[in-house]
Coordinates of N, CA and C in Angstrom, one line a residue:
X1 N 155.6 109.5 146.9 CA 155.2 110.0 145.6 C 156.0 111.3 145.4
X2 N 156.2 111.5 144.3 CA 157.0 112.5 143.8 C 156.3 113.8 143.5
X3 N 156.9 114.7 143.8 CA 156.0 116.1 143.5 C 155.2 116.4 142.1
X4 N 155.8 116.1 140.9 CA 155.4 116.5 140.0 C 155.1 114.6 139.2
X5 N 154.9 113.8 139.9 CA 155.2 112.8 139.1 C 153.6 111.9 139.3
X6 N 153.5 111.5 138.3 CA 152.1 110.5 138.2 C 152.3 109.0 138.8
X7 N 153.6 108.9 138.6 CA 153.6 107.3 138.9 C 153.5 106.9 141.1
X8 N 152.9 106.6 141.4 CA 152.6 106.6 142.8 C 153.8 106.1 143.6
X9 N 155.0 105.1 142.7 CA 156.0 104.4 143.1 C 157.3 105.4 142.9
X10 N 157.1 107.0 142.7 CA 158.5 107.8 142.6 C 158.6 107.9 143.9
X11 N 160.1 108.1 144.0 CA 160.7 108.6 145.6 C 161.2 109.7 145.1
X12 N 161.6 110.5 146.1 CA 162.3 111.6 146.0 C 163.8 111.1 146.6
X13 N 164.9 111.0 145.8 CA 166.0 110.4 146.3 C 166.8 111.3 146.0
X14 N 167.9 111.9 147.4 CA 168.9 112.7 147.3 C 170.2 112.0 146.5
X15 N 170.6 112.9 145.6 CA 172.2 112.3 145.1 C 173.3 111.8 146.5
X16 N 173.9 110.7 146.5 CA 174.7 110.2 147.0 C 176.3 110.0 146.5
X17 N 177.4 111.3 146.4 CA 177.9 111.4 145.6 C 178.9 110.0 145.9
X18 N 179.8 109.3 145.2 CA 180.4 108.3 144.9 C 181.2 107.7 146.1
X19 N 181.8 106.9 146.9 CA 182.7 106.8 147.8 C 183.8 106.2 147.4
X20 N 185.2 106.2 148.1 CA 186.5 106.3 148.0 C 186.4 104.7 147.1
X21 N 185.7 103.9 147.6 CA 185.2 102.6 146.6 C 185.3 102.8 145.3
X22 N 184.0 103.5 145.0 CA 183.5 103.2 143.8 C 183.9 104.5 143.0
X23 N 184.7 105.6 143.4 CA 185.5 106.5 142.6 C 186.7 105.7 142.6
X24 N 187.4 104.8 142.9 CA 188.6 104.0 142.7 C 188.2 103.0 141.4
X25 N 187.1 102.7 141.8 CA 186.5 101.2 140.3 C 186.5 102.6 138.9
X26 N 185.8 103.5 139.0 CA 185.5 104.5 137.9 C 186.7 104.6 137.5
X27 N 188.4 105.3 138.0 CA 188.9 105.7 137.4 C 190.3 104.3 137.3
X28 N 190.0 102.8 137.9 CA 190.3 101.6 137.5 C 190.0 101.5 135.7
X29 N 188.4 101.6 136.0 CA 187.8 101.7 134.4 C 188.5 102.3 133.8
X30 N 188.4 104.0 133.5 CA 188.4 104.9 132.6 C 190.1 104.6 132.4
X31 N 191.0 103.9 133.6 CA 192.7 104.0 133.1 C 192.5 102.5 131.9
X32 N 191.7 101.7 132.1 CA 191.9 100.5 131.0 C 191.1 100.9 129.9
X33 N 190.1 101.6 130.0 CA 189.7 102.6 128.8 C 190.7 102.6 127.7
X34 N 191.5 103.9 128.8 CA 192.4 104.7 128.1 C 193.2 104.1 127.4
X35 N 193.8 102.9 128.0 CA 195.2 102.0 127.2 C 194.2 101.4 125.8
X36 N 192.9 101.0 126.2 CA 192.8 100.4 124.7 C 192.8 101.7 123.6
X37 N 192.3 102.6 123.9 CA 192.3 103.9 122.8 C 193.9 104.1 122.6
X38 N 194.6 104.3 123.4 CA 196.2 104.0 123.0 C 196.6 103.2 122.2
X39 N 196.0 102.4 122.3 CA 196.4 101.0 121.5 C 195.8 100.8 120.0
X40 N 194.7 101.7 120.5 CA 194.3 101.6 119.0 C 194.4 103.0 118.5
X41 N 195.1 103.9 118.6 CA 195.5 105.2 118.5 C 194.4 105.9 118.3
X42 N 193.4 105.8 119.3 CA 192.2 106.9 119.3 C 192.5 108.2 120.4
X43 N 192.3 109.0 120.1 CA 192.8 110.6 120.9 C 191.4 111.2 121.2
X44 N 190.4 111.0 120.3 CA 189.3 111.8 121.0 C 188.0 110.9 121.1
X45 N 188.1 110.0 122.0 CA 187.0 109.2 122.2 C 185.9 109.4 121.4
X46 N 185.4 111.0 122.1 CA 184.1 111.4 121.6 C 183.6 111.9 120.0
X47 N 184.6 111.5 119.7 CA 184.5 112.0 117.8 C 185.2 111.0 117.3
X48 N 185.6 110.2 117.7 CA 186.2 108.6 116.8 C 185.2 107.6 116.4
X49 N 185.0 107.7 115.3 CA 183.8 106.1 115.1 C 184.6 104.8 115.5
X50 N 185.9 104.4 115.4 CA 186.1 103.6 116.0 C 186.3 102.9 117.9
X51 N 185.7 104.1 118.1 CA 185.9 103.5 119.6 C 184.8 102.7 120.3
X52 N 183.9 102.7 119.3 CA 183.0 101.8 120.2 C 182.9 100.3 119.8
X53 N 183.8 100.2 118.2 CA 184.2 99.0 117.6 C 185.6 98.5 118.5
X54 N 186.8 99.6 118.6 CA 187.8 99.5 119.1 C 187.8 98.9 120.5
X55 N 187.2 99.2 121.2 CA 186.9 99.1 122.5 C 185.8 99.0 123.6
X56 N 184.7 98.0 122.8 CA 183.1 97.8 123.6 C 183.3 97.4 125.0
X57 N 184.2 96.7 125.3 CA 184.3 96.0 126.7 C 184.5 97.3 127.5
X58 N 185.9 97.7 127.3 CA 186.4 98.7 128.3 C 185.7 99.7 128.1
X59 N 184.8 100.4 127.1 CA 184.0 101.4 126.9 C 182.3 100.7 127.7
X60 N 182.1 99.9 127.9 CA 180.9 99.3 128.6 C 181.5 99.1 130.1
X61 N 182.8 99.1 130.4 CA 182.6 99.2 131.6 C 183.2 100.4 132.4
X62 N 183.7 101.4 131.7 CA 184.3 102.8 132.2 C 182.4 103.3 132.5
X63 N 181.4 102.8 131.2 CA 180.3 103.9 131.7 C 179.5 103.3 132.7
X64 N 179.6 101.4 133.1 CA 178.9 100.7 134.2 C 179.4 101.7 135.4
X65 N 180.9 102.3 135.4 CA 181.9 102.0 136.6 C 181.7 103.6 137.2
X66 N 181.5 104.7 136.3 CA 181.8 106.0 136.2 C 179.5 106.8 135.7
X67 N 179.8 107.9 136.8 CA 179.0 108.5 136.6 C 179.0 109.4 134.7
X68 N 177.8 109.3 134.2 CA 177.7 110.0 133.1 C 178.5 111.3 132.8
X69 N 178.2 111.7 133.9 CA 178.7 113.2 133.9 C 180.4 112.8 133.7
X70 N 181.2 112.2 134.7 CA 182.2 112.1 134.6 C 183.0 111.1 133.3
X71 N 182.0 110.8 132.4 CA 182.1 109.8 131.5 C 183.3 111.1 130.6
X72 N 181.7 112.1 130.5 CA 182.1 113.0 129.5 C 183.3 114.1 129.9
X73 N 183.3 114.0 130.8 CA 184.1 114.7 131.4 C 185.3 114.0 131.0
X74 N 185.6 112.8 131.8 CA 187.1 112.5 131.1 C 187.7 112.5 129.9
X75 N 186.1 111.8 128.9 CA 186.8 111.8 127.8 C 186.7 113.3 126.5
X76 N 186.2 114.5 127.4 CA 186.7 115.9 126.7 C 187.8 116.0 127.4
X77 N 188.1 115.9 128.8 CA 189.6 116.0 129.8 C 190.8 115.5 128.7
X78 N 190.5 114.4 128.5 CA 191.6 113.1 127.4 C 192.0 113.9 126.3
X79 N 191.2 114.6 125.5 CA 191.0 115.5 124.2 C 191.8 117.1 124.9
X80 N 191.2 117.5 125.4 CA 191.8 118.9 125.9 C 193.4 118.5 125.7
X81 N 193.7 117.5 126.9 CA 195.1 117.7 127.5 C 196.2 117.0 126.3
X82 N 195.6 116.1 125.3 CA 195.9 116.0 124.3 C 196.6 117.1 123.5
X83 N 195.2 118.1 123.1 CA 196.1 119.3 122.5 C 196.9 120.1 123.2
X84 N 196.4 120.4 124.2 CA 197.4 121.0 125.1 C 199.5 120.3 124.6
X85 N 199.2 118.8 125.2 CA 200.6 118.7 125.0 C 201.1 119.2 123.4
X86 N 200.2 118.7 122.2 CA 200.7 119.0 121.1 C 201.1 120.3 120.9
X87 N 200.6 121.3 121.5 CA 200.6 122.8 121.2 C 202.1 122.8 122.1
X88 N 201.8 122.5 123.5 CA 203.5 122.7 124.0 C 204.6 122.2 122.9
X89 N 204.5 121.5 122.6 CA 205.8 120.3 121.7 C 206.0 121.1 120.6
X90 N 204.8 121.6 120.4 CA 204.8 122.4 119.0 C 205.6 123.8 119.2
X91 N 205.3 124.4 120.5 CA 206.2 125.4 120.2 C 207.8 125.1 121.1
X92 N 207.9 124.3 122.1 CA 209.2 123.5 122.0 C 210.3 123.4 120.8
X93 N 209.7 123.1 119.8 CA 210.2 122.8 118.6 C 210.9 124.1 117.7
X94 N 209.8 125.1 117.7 CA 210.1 126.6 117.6 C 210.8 127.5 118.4
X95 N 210.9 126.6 119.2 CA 212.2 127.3 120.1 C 211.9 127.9 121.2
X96 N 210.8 127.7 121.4 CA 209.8 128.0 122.6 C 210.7 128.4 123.9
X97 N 210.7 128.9 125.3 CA 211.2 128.5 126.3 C 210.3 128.6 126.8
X98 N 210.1 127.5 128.4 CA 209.1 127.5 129.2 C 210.2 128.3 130.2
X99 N 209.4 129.6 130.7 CA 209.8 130.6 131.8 C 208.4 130.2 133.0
X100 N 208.1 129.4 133.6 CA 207.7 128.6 134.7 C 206.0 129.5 134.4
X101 N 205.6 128.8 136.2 CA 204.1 129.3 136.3 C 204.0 130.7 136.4
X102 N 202.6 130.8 135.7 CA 202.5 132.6 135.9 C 201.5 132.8 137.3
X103 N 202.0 133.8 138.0 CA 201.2 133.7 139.6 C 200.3 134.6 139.6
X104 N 199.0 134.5 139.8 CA 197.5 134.7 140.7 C 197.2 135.9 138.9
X105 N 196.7 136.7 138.9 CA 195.8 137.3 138.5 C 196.6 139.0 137.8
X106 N 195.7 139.6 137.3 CA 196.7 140.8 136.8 C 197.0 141.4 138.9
X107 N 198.0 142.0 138.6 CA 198.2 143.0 140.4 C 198.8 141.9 141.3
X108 N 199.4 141.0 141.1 CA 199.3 139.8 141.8 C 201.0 139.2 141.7

């Protein structure tokens, strides 16, 4: 029985984070996910009404296959790195130069 719980049948079960298995099925999913949103030129899963029309299968099994947390995770990850590239290209365009990585912290 569970500490705060009424029902006599709770367990107290420790999280068992994912194994090399079934984080390989999650991001199997989330990569066939991703090609149908490609395909149907969706960029931000999470604010497209068409993606759950566009893509029920692959979207029903990236969230069977992938923990919640990392659902969301990828598909804000997918949207970030999205703008990210557009912002580079964009200033590419303006003439930008990329002068490489910047190292460790101010003093550094």
């Amino acid at each position: 029985m569970g500490w705060f719980s009424s029902d006599p049948k709770a367990k107290d079960a420790a999280y068992v984070p994912p194994d090399r298995e079934a984080r390989n099925r999650c991001w199997e999913a989330r990569d066939t996910f991703y090609d149908c949103l490609d395909k149907h030129s969706i960029v931000n899963p999470l604010e497209d009404d068409r993606t759950k029309n566009a893509c029920p299968k692959e979207l029903a099994g990236f969230e069977k296959n992938c923990a919640s947390s990392w659902v969301k995770y990828f598909q804000q990850k997918r949207y970030a790195d999205f703008r990210k590239e557009e912002s580079l290209r964009k200033l590419k365009e303006q003439g930008a130069e990329f002068v490489g990585e910047l190292s460790g912290g101010p003093g550094k």
